Amino acid sequence: MSTQKKTRKRRNGFTPRRRSAENGFTPRRRSAENGFTLVELMVVIVIIGLLATIVALNVLPSGDTARIQKAKADIATIEQGLELYRLQMGGYPTTTQGLQALVTPPAGADAARYQAGGYIKRLPQDPWSRPYLYASPGQHGAADIWTLGADGKDGGQGIDADIGSWQ
């Protein structure tokens, strides 16, 4: 055997150095405290829960406001269709003919005067998935369109309040 030092195999002309204190390498000591403690995890979970609660309390009411605004926009669209119907047909559809007269010609209507394709593309549902209510003549005008709000009952306040064309 030779007394020469064994050298590592060279790769692409590079001789790897051994990691040692002489080369300026200081090994990391493994701490017994790797990871997080249960208390630290609990604090983080509580903070995330508080933030989620704050966001939920600020975002959820805007959904109710959006539903009310959608109902008002739908009623305005239906009113425009009713006004076109009145101008072409000489009057509003009767309560029995209903709002369906804006989409398809009602029985007994003059087909020559009825606008091709109807007066609105389709009848929207209110934001609570119920049909809009219609009366002609109405209590508040020549034609009333309304929805009963979230509770589906006459009257109410806030989100449960009726939303109508007279408002």
PDB file of C-alpha atoms in Angstrom, residues 78-79 81-83 85-86 91-102 123 131-139 141-147 165-166:
ATOM      1  CA  ILE A  78     -89.884  45.400 -15.789  1.00  0.00           C
ATOM      2  CA  GLU A  79     -91.340  48.927 -15.597  1.00  0.00           C
ATOM      3  CA  GLY A  81     -91.004  46.797 -20.518  1.00  0.00           C
ATOM      4  CA  LEU A  82     -94.482  47.634 -19.208  1.00  0.00           C
ATOM      5  CA  GLU A  83     -94.193  51.195 -20.505  1.00  0.00           C
ATOM      6  CA  TYR A  85     -96.147  47.474 -23.836  1.00  0.00           C
ATOM      7  CA  ARG A  86     -98.557  50.263 -22.858  1.00  0.00           C
ATOM      8  CA  GLY A  91    -102.722  49.809 -22.022  1.00  0.00           C
ATOM      9  CA  TYR A  92    -100.999  47.713 -19.400  1.00  0.00           C
ATOM     10  CA  PRO A  93    -101.532  43.950 -19.261  1.00  0.00           C
ATOM     11  CA  THR A  94    -104.274  42.960 -16.856  1.00  0.00           C
ATOM     12  CA  THR A  95    -103.478  41.366 -13.516  1.00  0.00           C
ATOM     13  CA  THR A  96    -104.634  37.996 -14.875  1.00  0.00           C
ATOM     14  CA  GLN A  97    -102.387  38.345 -17.947  1.00  0.00           C
ATOM     15  CA  GLY A  98     -99.548  39.213 -15.577  1.00  0.00           C
ATOM     16  CA  LEU A  99     -95.958  40.014 -16.345  1.00  0.00           C
ATOM     17  CA  GLN A 100     -95.780  37.027 -18.707  1.00  0.00           C
ATOM     18  CA  ALA A 101     -97.421  39.364 -21.262  1.00  0.00           C
ATOM     19  CA  LEU A 102     -94.049  41.118 -21.551  1.00  0.00           C
ATOM     20  CA  LEU A 123     -88.891  37.536 -16.513  1.00  0.00           C
ATOM     21  CA  PRO A 131     -91.606  35.634  -9.028  1.00  0.00           C
ATOM     22  CA  TYR A 132     -92.260  39.367  -8.891  1.00  0.00           C
ATOM     23  CA  LEU A 133     -95.857  40.298  -8.100  1.00  0.00           C
ATOM     24  CA  TYR A 134     -97.955  42.445 -10.443  1.00  0.00           C
ATOM     25  CA  ALA A 135    -101.277  44.236 -10.289  1.00  0.00           C
ATOM     26  CA  SER A 136    -103.004  46.453 -12.849  1.00  0.00           C
ATOM     27  CA  PRO A 137    -104.637  48.662 -11.834  1.00  0.00           C
ATOM     28  CA  GLY A 138    -102.438  48.850  -8.774  1.00  0.00           C
ATOM     29  CA  GLN A 139    -102.980  50.416  -5.362  1.00  0.00           C
ATOM     30  CA  GLY A 141    -100.415  53.576  -9.654  1.00  0.00           C
ATOM     31  CA  ALA A 142    -101.681  52.293 -12.974  1.00  0.00           C
ATOM     32  CA  ALA A 143     -99.459  49.196 -12.590  1.00  0.00           C
ATOM     33  CA  ASP A 144     -97.647  47.962  -9.484  1.00  0.00           C
ATOM     34  CA  ILE A 145     -94.688  45.582  -9.418  1.00  0.00           C
ATOM     35  CA  TRP A 146     -93.284  44.390  -6.101  1.00  0.00           C
ATOM     36  CA  THR A 147     -91.531  41.703  -4.124  1.00  0.00           C
ATOM     37  CA  SER A 165     -92.269  50.201  -8.103  1.00  0.00           C
ATOM     38  CA  TRP A 166     -93.905  53.004  -6.105  1.00  0.00           C
TER      39      TRP A 166
END
